[in-house]
Tab-separated table of C-alpha atoms in Angstrom:
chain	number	residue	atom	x	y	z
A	1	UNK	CA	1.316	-6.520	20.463
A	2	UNK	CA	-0.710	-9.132	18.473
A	3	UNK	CA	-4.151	-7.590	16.453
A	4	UNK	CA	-7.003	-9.880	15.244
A	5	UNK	CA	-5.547	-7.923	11.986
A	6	UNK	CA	-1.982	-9.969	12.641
A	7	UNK	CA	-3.875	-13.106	13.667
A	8	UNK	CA	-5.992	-13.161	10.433
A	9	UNK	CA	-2.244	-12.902	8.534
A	10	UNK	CA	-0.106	-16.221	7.061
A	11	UNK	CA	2.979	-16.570	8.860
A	12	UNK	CA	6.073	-15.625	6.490
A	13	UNK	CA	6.266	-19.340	5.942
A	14	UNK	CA	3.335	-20.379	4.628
A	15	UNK	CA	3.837	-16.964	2.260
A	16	UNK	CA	7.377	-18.811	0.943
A	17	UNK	CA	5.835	-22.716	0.703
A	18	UNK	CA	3.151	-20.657	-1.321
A	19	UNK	CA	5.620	-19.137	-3.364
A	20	UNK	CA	8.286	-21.789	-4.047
A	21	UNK	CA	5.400	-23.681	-5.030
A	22	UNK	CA	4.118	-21.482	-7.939
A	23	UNK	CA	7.836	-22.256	-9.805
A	24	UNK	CA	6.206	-25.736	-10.559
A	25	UNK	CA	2.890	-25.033	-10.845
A	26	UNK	CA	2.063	-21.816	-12.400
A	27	UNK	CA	-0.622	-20.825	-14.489
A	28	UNK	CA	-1.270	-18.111	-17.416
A	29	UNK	CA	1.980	-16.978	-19.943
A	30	UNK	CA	4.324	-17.512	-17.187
A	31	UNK	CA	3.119	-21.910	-17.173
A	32	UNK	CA	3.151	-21.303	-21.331
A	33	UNK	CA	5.603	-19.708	-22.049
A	34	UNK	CA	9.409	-21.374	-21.331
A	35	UNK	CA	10.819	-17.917	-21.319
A	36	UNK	CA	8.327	-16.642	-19.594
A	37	UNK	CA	8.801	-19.339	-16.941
A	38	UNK	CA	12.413	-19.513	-16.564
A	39	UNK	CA	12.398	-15.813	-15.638
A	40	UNK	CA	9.759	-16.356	-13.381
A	41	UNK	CA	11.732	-18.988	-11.498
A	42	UNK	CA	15.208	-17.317	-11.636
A	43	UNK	CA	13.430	-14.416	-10.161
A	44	UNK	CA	11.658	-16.382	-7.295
A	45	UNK	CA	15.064	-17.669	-6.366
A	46	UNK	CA	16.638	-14.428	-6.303
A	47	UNK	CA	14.057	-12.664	-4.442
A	48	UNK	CA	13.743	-15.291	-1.694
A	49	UNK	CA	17.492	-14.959	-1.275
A	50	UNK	CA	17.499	-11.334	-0.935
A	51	UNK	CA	14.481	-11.663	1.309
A	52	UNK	CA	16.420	-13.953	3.785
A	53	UNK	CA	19.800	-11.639	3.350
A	54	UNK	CA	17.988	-8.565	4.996
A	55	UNK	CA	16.247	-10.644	7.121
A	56	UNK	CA	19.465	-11.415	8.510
A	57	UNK	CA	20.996	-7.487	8.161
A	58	UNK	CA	20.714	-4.680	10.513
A	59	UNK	CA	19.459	-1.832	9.140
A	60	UNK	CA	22.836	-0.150	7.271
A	61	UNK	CA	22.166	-2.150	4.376
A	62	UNK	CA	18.913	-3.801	4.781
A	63	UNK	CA	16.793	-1.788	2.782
A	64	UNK	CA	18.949	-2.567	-0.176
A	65	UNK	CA	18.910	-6.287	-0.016
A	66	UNK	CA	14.901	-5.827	0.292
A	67	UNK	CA	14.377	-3.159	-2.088
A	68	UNK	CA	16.292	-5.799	-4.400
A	69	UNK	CA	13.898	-8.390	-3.339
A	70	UNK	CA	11.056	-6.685	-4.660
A	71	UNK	CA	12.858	-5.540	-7.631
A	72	UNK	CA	12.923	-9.418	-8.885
A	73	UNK	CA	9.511	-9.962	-7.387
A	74	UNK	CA	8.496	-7.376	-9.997
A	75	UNK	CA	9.846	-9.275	-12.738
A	76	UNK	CA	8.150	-12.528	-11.573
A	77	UNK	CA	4.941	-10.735	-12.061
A	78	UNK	CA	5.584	-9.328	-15.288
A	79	UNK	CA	6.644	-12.428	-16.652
A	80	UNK	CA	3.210	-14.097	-15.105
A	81	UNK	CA	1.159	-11.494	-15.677
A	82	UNK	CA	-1.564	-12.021	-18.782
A	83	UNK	CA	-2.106	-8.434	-19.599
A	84	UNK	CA	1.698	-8.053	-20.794
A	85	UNK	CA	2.238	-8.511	-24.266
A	86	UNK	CA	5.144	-8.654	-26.778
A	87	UNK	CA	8.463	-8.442	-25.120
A	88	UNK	CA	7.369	-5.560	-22.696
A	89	UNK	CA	6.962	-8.376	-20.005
A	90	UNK	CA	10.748	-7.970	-19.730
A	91	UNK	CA	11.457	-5.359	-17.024
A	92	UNK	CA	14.652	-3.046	-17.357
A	93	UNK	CA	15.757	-0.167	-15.437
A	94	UNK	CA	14.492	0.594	-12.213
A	95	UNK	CA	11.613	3.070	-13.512
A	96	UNK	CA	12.318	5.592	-10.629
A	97	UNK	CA	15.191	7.845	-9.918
A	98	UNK	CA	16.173	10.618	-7.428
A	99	UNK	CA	16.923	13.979	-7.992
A	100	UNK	CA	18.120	15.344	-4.515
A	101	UNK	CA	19.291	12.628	-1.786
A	102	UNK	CA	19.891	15.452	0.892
A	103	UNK	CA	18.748	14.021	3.988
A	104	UNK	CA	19.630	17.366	5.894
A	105	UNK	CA	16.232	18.260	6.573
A	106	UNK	CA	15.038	14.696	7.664
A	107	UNK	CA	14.273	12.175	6.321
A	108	UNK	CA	10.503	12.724	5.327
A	109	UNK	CA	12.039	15.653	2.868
A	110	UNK	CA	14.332	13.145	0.639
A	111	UNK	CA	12.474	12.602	-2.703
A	112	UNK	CA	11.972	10.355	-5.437
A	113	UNK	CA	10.896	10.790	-9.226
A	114	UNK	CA	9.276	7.876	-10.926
A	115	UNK	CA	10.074	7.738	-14.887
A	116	UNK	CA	7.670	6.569	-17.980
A	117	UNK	CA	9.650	4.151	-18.879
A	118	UNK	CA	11.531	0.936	-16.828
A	119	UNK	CA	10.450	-1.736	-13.789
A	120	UNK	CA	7.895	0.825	-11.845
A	121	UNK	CA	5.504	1.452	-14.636
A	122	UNK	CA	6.267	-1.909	-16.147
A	123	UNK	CA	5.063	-3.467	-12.947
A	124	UNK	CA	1.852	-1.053	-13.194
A	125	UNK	CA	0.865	-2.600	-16.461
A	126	UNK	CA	1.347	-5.671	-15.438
A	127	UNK	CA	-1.087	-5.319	-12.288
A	128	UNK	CA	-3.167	-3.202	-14.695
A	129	UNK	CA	-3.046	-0.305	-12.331
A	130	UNK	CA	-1.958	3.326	-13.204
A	131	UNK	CA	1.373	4.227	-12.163
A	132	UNK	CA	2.756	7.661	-10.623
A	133	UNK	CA	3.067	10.385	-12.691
A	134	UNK	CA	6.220	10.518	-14.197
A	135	UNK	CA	9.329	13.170	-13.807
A	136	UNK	CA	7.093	14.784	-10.595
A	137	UNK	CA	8.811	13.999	-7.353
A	138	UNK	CA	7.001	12.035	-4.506
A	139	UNK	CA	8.319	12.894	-1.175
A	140	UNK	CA	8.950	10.012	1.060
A	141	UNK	CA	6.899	11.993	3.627
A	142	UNK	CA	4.269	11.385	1.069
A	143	UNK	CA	4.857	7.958	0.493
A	144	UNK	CA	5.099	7.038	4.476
A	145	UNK	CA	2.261	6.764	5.650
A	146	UNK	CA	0.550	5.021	2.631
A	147	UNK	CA	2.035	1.664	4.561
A	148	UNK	CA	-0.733	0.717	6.936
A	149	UNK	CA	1.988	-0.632	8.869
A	150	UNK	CA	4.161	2.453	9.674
A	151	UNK	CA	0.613	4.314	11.430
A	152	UNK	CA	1.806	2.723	14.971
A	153	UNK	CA	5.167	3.948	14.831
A	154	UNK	CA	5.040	6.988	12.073
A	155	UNK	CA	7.958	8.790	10.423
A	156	UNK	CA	8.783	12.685	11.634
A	157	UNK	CA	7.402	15.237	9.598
A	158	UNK	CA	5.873	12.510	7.265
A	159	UNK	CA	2.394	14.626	6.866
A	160	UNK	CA	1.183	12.932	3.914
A	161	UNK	CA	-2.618	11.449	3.817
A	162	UNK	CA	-2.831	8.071	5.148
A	163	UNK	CA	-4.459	4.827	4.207
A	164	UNK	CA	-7.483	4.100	6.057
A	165	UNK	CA	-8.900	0.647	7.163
A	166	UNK	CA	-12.514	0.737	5.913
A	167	UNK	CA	-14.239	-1.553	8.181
A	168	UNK	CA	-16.854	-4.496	7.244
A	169	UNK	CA	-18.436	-4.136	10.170
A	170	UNK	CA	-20.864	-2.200	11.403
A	171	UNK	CA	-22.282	-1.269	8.286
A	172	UNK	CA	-25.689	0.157	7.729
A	173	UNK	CA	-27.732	-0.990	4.466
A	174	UNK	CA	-31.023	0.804	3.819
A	175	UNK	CA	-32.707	-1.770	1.238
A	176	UNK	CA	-34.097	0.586	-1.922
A	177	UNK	CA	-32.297	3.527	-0.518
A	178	UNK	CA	-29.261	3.203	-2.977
A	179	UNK	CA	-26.796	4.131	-0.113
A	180	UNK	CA	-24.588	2.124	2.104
A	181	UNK	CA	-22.742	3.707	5.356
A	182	UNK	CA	-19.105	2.815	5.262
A	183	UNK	CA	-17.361	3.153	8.225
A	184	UNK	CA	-13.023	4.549	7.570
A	185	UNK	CA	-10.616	5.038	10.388
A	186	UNK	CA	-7.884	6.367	11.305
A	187	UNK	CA	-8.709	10.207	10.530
A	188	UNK	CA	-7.160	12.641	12.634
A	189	UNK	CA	-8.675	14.601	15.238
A	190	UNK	CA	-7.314	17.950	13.414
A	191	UNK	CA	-9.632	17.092	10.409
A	192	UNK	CA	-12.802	16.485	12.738
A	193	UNK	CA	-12.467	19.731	14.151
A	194	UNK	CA	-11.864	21.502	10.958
A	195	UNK	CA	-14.393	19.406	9.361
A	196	UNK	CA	-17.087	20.149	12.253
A	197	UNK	CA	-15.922	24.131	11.297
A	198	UNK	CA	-16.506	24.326	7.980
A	199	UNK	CA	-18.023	20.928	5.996
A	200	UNK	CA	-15.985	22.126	2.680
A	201	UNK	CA	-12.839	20.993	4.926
A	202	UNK	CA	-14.085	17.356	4.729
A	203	UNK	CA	-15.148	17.676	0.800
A	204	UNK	CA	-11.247	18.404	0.365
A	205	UNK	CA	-10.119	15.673	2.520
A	206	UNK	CA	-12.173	12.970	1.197
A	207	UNK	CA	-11.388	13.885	-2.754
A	208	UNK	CA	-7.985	12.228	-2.045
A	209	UNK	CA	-10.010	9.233	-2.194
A	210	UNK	CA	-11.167	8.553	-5.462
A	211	UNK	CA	-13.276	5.459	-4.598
A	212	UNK	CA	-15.440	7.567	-2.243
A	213	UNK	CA	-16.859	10.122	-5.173
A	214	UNK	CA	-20.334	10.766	-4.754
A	215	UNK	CA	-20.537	10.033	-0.901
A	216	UNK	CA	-23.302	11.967	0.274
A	217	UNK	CA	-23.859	15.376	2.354
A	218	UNK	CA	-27.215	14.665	3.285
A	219	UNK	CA	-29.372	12.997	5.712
A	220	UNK	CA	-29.937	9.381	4.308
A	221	UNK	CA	-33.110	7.367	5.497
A	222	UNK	CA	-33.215	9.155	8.638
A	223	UNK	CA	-29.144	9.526	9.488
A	224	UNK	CA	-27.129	12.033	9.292
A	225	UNK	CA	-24.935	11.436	6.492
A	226	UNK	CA	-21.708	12.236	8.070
A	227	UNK	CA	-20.604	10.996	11.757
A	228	UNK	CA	-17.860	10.513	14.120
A	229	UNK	CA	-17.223	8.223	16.624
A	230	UNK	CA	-14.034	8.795	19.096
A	231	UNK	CA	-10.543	6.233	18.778
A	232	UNK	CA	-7.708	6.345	20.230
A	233	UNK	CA	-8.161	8.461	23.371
A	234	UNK	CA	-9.153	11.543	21.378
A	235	UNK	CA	-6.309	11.998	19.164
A	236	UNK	CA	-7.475	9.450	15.915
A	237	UNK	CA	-11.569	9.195	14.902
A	238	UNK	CA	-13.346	6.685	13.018
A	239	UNK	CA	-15.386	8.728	10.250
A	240	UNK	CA	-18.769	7.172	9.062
A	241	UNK	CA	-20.144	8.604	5.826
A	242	UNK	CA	-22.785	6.861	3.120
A	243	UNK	CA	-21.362	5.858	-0.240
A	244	UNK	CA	-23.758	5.194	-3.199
A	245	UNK	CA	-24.364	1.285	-3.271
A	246	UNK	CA	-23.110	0.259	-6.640
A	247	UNK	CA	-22.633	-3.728	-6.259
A	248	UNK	CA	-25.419	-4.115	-3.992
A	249	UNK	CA	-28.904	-3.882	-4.365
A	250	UNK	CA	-32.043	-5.679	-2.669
A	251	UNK	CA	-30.932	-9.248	-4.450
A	252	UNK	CA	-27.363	-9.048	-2.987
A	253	UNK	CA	-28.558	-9.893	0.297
A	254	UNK	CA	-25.005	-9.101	1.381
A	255	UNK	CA	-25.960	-5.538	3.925
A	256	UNK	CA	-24.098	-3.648	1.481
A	257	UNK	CA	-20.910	-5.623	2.063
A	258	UNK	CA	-19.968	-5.702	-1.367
A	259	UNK	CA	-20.111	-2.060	-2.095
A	260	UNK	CA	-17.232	-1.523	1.243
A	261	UNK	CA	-15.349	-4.271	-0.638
A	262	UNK	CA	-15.741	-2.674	-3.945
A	263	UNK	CA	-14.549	0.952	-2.355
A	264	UNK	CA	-11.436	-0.177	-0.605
A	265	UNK	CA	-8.620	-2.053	-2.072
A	266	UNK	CA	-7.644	-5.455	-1.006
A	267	UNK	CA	-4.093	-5.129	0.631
A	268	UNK	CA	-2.998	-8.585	2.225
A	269	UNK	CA	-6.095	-10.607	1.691
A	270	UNK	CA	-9.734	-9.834	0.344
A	271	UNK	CA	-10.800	-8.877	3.804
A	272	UNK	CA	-7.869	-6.294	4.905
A	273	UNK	CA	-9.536	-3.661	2.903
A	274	UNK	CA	-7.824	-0.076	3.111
A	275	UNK	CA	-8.505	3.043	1.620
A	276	UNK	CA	-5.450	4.391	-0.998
A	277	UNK	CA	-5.464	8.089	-2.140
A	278	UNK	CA	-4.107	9.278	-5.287
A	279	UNK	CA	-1.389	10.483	-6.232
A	280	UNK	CA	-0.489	13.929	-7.654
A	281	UNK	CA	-2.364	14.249	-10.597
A	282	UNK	CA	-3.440	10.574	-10.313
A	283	UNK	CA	-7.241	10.077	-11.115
A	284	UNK	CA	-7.375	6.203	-9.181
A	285	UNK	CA	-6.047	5.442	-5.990
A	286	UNK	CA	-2.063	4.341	-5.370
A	287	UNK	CA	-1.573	0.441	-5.528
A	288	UNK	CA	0.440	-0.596	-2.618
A	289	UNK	CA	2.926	-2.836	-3.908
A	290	UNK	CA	3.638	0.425	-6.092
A	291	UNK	CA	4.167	2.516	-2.542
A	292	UNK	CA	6.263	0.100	-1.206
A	293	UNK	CA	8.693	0.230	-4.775
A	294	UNK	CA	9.117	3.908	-4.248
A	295	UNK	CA	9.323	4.195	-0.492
A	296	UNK	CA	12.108	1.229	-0.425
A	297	UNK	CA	13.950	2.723	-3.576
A	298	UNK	CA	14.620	5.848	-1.677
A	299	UNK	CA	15.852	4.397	1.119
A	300	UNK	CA	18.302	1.945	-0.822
A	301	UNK	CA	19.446	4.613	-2.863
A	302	UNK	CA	20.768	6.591	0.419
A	303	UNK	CA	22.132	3.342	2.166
A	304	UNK	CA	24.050	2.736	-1.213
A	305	UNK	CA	25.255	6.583	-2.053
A	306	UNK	CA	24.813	8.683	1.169
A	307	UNK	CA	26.380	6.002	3.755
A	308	UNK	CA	27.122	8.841	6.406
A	309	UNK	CA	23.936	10.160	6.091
A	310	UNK	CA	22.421	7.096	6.396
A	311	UNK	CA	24.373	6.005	9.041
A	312	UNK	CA	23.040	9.107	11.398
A	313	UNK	CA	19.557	8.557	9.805
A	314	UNK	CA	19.466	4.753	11.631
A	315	UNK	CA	21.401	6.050	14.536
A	316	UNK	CA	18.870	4.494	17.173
A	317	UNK	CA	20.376	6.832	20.280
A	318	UNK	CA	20.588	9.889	18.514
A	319	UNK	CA	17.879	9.759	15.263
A	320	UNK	CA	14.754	11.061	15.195
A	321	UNK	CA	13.629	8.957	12.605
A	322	UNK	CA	15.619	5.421	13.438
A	323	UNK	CA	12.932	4.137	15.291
A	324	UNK	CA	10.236	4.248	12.544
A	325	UNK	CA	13.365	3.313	9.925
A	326	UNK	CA	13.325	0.286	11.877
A	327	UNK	CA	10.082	-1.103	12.135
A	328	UNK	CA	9.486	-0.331	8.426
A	329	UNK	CA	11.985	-2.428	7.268
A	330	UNK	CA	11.124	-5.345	9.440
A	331	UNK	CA	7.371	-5.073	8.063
A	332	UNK	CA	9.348	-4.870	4.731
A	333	UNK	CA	10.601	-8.583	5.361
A	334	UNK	CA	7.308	-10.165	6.376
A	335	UNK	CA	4.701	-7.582	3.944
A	336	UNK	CA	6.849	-7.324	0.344
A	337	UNK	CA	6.605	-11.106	-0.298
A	338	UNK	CA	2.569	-11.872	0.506
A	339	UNK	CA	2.045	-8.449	-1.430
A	340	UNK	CA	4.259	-10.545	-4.545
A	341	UNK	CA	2.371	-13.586	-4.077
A	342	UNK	CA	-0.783	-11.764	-4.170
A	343	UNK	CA	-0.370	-10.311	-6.897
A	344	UNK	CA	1.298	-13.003	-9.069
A	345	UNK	CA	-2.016	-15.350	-7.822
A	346	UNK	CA	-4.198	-12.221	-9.869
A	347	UNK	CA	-2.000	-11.618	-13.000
A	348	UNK	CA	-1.915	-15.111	-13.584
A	349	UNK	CA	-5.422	-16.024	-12.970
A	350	UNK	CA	-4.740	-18.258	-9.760
């Protein structure tokens, strides 16, 4: 079913006009540069084609074809991007391995480690984003549900912290108070209860998000600084809390819009704003096209090397975890190319 979300979206169309019309038109190194820009192009091409291959596979191999897809995307943005410098624009390796592809104990168990050196942390600099730490493993259970997509149809034993939309709505501005009530959702019932327990619980579970240090514990201008409101029948609550208003201020005139902007990062447009933890020892939040690298990897790398297991892991009538398999990789198709084209428009300056 159809969200406003979805209807605020470009159809996977106007995404590829967008894109085939950057290879004659691009700006920054990538326009300068003829290396530059016949990398760029080659890559567009290859990417689209990969694209449309697993938009035409079933699941046994499509999260190779679309893993590959992004792969070249990557290189497109290095070779646009104006913070790389030298020859490091040109990516090599895939910057992300796997130690143990056992899928015995589900899939939300199978692991990958990212590397210091190759495509993944090339990518990174060229969004000017940190990268995951490297040689520590990153569960795909981890990894899961860092997809907004995958929270209506979520992956077994995938207990990781999930993005939250942070809503522009709704949001209460104090002029001269310095604070701005920001409004995140989906948290879990579990944590309201523990949270309602014993506040510390809450402290933890909010430190995952580095963009909301020094949200406050106290009463602000006559609120109570920390709220729930029920979703979702009970099970999922939206969490209102006040942030300290850092890009607002009485001459803003904005209601403290900018500050919720500011807090959240900008996943498919600058108004589907979401709420990425860190990582490990990571001190910024994860950058989604960065997620989607290491979550697709995994699953390539057991459609290519562990075809049995993979085969029972997509199994729809017998597989736990084919259902959620599914609808991940069909986001893939549609999500993986506006996240490119978003993120060539910023490295190059568009």
């Amino acid at each position: 079913m159809a969200t406003w979300r979805d209807l605020g979206l470009p159809r996977e169309a106007e995404v590829w006009r967008e894109l085939r019309g950057l290879r004659s038109g691009v700006a920054g190194p990538a326009g300068s540069d003829p290396q530059r820009r016949s990398v760029f192009n080659a890559s567009l091409e290859q990417a689209q084609q990969f694209t449309e291959a697993a938009a035409n596979a079933g699941p046994a191999t499509r999260p190779v074809q679309i893993f590959y897809a992004l792969s070249q995307f990557g290189r497109a943005i290095s070779a646009a991007s104006r913070l790389t410098v030298g020859i490091e624009w040109r990516l090599k390796g895939h910057g992300i391995g796997t130690k143990n592809l056992d899928a015995s104990k589900g899939l939300a168990a199978v692991g990958v480690t990212p590397t210091a050196k190759g495509s993944l942390p090339g990518v990174a600099r060229a969004l000017g984003v940190p990268s995951f730490e490297a040689g520590v493993e990153v569960g795909l259970g981890q990894l899961w549900p860092l997809i907004p997509e995958t929270h209506g149809v979520p992956l077994p034993g995938a207990d990781g912290v999930k993005t939250m939309y942070m809503s522009q709505s709704g949001v209460r501005y104090e002029e001269g108070q310095g604070w701005v009530q920001v409004h995140v959702m989906p948290v879990s019932n579990e944590v309201r209860k523990a949270a309602e327990r014993d506040p510390a619980t809450l402290e933890t579970f909010l430190a995952r998000y580095p963009t909301l240090d020094g949200w406050s514990r106290k009463e602000i201008a006559g609120a109570q600084a920390v709220s729930w409101e029920e979703q979702s029948n009970g099970f999922q609550q939206k969490l209102m809390i006040y942030v300290p208003d850092e890009k607002g201020g009485p001459e803003a005139r904005d209601g403290g819009r900018a500050t919720v902007r500011a807090k959240a990062t900008a996943y498919r447009g600058p108004d589907d704003l979401f709420l990425f933890p860190s990582i490990g020892a990571m001190q910024e939040p994860v950058h989604p096209l960065l997620v989607w690298w290491a979550l697709l990897f995994g699953l390539s790398m057991l459609a290519r090397y562990e075809p049995e297991h993979w085969a029972s892991i997509v199994d729809i009538d017998h597989s736990s975890d084919a259902n959620a398999v599914e609808h991940l990789l069909d986001e893939a198709v549609a999500v993986v190319p506006h996240l490119a084209l978003l993120a060539i428009q910023e490295v190059a300056g568009l």
